[in-house]
CSV table of C-alpha atoms in Angstrom, one decimal:
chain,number,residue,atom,x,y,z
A,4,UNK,CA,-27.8,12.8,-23.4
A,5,UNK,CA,-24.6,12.7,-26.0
A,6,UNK,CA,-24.5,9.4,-27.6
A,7,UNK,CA,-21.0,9.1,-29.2
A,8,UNK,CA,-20.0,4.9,-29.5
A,9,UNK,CA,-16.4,5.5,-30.0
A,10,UNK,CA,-15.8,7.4,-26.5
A,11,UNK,CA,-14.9,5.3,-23.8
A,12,UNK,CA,-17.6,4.5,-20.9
A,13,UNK,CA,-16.0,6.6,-17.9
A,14,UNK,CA,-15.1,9.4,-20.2
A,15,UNK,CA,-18.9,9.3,-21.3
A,16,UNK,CA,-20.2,9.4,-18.0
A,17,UNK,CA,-17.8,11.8,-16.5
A,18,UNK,CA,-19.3,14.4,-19.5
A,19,UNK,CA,-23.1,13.2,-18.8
A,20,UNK,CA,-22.3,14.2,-15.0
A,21,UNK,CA,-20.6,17.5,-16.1
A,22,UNK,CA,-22.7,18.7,-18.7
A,23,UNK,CA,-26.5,17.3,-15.8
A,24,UNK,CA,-24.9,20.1,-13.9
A,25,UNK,CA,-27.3,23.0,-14.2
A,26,UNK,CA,-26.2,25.3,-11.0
A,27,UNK,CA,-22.5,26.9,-10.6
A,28,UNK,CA,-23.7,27.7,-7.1
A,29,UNK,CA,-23.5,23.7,-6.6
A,30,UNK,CA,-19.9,22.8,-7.6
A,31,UNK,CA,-17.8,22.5,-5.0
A,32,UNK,CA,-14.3,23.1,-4.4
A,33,UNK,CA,-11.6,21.0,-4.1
A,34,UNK,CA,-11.4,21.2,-0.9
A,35,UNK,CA,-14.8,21.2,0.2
A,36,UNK,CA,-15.4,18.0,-1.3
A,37,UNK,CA,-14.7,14.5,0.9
A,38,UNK,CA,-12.0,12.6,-0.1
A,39,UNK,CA,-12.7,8.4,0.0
A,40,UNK,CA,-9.8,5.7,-0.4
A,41,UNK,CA,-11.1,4.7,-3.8
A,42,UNK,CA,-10.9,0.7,-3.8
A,43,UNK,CA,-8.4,-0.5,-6.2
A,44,UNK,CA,-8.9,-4.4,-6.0
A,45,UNK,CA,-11.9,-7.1,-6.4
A,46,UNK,CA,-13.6,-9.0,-3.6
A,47,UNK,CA,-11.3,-11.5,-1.6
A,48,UNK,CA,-11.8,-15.2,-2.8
A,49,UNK,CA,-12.6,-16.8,0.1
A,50,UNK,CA,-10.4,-20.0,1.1
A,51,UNK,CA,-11.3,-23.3,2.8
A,52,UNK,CA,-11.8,-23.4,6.2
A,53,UNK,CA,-8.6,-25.8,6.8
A,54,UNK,CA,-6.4,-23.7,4.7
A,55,UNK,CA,-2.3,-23.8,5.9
A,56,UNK,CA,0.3,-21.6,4.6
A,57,UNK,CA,2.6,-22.7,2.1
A,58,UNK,CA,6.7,-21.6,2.4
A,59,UNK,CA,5.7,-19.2,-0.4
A,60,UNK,CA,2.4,-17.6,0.8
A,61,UNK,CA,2.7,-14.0,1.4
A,62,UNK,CA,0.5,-12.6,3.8
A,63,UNK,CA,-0.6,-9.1,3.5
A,64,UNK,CA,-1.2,-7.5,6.9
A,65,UNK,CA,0.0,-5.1,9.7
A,66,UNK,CA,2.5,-6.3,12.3
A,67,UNK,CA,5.0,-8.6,13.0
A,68,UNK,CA,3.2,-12.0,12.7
A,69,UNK,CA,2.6,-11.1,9.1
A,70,UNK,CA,5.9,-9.9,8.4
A,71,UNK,CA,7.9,-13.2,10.1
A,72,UNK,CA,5.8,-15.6,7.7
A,73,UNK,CA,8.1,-17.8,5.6
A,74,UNK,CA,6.4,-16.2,2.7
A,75,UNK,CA,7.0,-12.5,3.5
A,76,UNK,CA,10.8,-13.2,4.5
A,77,UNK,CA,11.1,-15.1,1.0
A,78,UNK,CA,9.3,-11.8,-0.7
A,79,UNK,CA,12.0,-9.4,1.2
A,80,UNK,CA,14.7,-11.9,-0.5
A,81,UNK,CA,13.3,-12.0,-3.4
A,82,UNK,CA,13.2,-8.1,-4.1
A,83,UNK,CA,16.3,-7.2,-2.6
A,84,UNK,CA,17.5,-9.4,-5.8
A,85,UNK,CA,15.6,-7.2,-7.5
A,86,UNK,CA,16.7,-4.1,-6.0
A,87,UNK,CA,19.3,-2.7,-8.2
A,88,UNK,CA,17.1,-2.8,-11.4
A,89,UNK,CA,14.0,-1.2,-9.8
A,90,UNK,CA,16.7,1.5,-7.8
A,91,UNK,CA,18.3,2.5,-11.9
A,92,UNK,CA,14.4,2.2,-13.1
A,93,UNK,CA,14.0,6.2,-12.1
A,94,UNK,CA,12.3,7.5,-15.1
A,95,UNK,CA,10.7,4.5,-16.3
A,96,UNK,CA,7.7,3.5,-14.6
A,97,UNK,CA,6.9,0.7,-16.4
A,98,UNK,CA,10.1,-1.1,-15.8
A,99,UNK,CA,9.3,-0.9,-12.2
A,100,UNK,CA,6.1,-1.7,-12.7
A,101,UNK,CA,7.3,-5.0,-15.0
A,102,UNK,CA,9.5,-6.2,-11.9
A,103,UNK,CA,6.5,-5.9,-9.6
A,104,UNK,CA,4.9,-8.2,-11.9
A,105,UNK,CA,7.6,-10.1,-12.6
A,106,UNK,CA,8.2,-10.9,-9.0
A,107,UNK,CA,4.2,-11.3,-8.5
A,108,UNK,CA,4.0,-14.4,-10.7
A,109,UNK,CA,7.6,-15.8,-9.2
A,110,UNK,CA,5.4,-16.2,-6.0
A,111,UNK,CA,2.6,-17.4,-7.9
A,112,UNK,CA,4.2,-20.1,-9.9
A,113,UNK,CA,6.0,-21.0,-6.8
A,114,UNK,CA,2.9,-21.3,-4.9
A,115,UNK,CA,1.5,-23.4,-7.9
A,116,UNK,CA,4.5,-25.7,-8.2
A,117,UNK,CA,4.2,-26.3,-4.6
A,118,UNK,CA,0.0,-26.7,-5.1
A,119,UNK,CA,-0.9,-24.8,-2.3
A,120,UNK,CA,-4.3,-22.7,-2.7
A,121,UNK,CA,-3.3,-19.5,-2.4
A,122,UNK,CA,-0.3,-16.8,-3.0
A,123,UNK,CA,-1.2,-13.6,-1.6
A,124,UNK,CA,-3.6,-14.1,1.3
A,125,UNK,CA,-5.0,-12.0,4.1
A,126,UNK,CA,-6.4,-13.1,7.8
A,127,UNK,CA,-9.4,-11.2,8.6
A,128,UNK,CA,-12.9,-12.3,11.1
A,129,UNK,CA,-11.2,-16.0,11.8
A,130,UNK,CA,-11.0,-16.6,8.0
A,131,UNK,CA,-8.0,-17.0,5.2
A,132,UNK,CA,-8.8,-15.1,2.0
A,133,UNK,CA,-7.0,-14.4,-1.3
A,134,UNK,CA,-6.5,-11.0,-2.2
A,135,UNK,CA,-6.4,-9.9,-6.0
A,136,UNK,CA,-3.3,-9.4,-8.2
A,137,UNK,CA,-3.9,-5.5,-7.5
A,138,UNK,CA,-3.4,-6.1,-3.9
A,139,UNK,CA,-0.2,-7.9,-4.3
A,140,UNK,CA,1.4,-5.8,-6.8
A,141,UNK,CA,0.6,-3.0,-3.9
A,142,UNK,CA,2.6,-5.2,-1.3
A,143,UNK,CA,5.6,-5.5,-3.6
A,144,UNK,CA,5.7,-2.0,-4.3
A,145,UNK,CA,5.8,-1.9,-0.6
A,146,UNK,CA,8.6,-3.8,0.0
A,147,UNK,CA,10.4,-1.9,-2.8
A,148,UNK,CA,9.7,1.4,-1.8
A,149,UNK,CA,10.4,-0.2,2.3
A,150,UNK,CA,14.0,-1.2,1.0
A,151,UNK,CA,14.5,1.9,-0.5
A,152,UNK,CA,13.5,4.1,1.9
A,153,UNK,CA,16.2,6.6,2.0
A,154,UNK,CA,15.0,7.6,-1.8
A,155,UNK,CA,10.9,7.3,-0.8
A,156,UNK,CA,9.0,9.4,1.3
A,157,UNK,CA,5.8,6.7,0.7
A,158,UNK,CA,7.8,4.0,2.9
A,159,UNK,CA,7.1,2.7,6.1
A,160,UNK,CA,10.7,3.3,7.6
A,161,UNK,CA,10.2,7.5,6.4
A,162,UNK,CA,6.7,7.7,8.1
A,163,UNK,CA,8.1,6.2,11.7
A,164,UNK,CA,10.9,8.5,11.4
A,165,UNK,CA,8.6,11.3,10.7
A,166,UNK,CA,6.3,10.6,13.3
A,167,UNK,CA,9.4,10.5,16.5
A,168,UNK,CA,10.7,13.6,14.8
A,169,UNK,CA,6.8,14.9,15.2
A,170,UNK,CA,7.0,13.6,18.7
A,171,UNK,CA,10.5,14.9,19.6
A,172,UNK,CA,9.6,18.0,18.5
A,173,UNK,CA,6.2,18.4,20.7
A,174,UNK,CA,8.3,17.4,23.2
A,175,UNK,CA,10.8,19.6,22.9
A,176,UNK,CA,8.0,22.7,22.7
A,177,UNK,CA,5.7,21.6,26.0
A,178,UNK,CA,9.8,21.4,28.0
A,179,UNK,CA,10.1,25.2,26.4
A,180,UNK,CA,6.6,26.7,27.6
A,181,UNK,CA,6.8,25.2,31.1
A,182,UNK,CA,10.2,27.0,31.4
A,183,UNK,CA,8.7,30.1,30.5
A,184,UNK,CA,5.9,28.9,33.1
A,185,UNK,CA,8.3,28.3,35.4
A,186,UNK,CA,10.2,31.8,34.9
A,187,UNK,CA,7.3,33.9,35.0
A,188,UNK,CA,6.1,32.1,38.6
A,189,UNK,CA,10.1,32.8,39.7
């Protein structure tokens, strides 16, 4: 056990797990080992059962319903204003990241002024819950990287176009090999 009280916790226990490893034969590669969506946000908080929507409460969610909201039309507005400053922000990520933040506590002072319970709130098993400020820092990158999605491969727009080019394609090579089935029955 190395006992060192200026090293940091994870950096500690990342060298206790290296150094507790006593066979090579056990290391796995890359890819051998099982990737997991590592969990980048607290618990929900819970809301009150008779919880409404305020005109600034973003929902985060799949879908059109979420998307239509007051609050998620109001967040599209609000980062398109945005827009230029986080589009020139190319080499400095924590510009972009201060106007996610920026725009993060717009919504959350608005939603204050307007005492409603909750900002950034998901619908899930019949219940409302507020997400944490990780969550909805993640839905305004979205919307950035959405609005810019000729510059991102990341946004929704660029994966629905790469998935009909996927499926044009396949398309395109099951018409070709039932020609060629079709010319060698001829």
């Amino acid at each position: 056990m190395i006992d060192n009280p200026g090293m940091e916790h994870t950096q500690l226990s990342k060298l206790q797990h290296i150094t507790s490893i006593s066979d090579p034969g056990s290391i796995k590669s890359a890819s051998q080992c099982k990737r997991t969506k590592r969990r980048t946000s607290g618990p929900d908080r819970i809301l009150p059962v008779d919880f409404r929507l305020c005109d600034y409460s973003v929902v985060i969610g799949r879908g059109q319903k979420p998307a239509l909201t007051t609050g998620n039309c109001r967040l599209r507005v609000l980062t398109s204003t945005f827009l230029p400053q986080y589009a020139d922000a190319t080499e400095s990520k924590s510009t972009k990241t201060y106007l996610v933040n920026k725009i993060v506590n717009i919504i959350k002072s608005a939603c204050h002024d307007l005492e409603c319970e909750a900002a950034f709130v998901r619908y899930k098993n019949g219940r409302w819950y507020e997400v944490d400020d990780s969550v909805a820092r993640e839905k305004v990158g979205y919307q950035f990287r959405d609005l810019l999605a000729d510059r991102y491969e990341s946004s929704s727009k660029r994966k629905v176009e790469r998935k009909h080019e996927r499926k044009r394609a396949r398309q395109a090579a099951q018409r070709k090999r039932m020609r060629l089935q079709e010319e060698r029955t001829l």
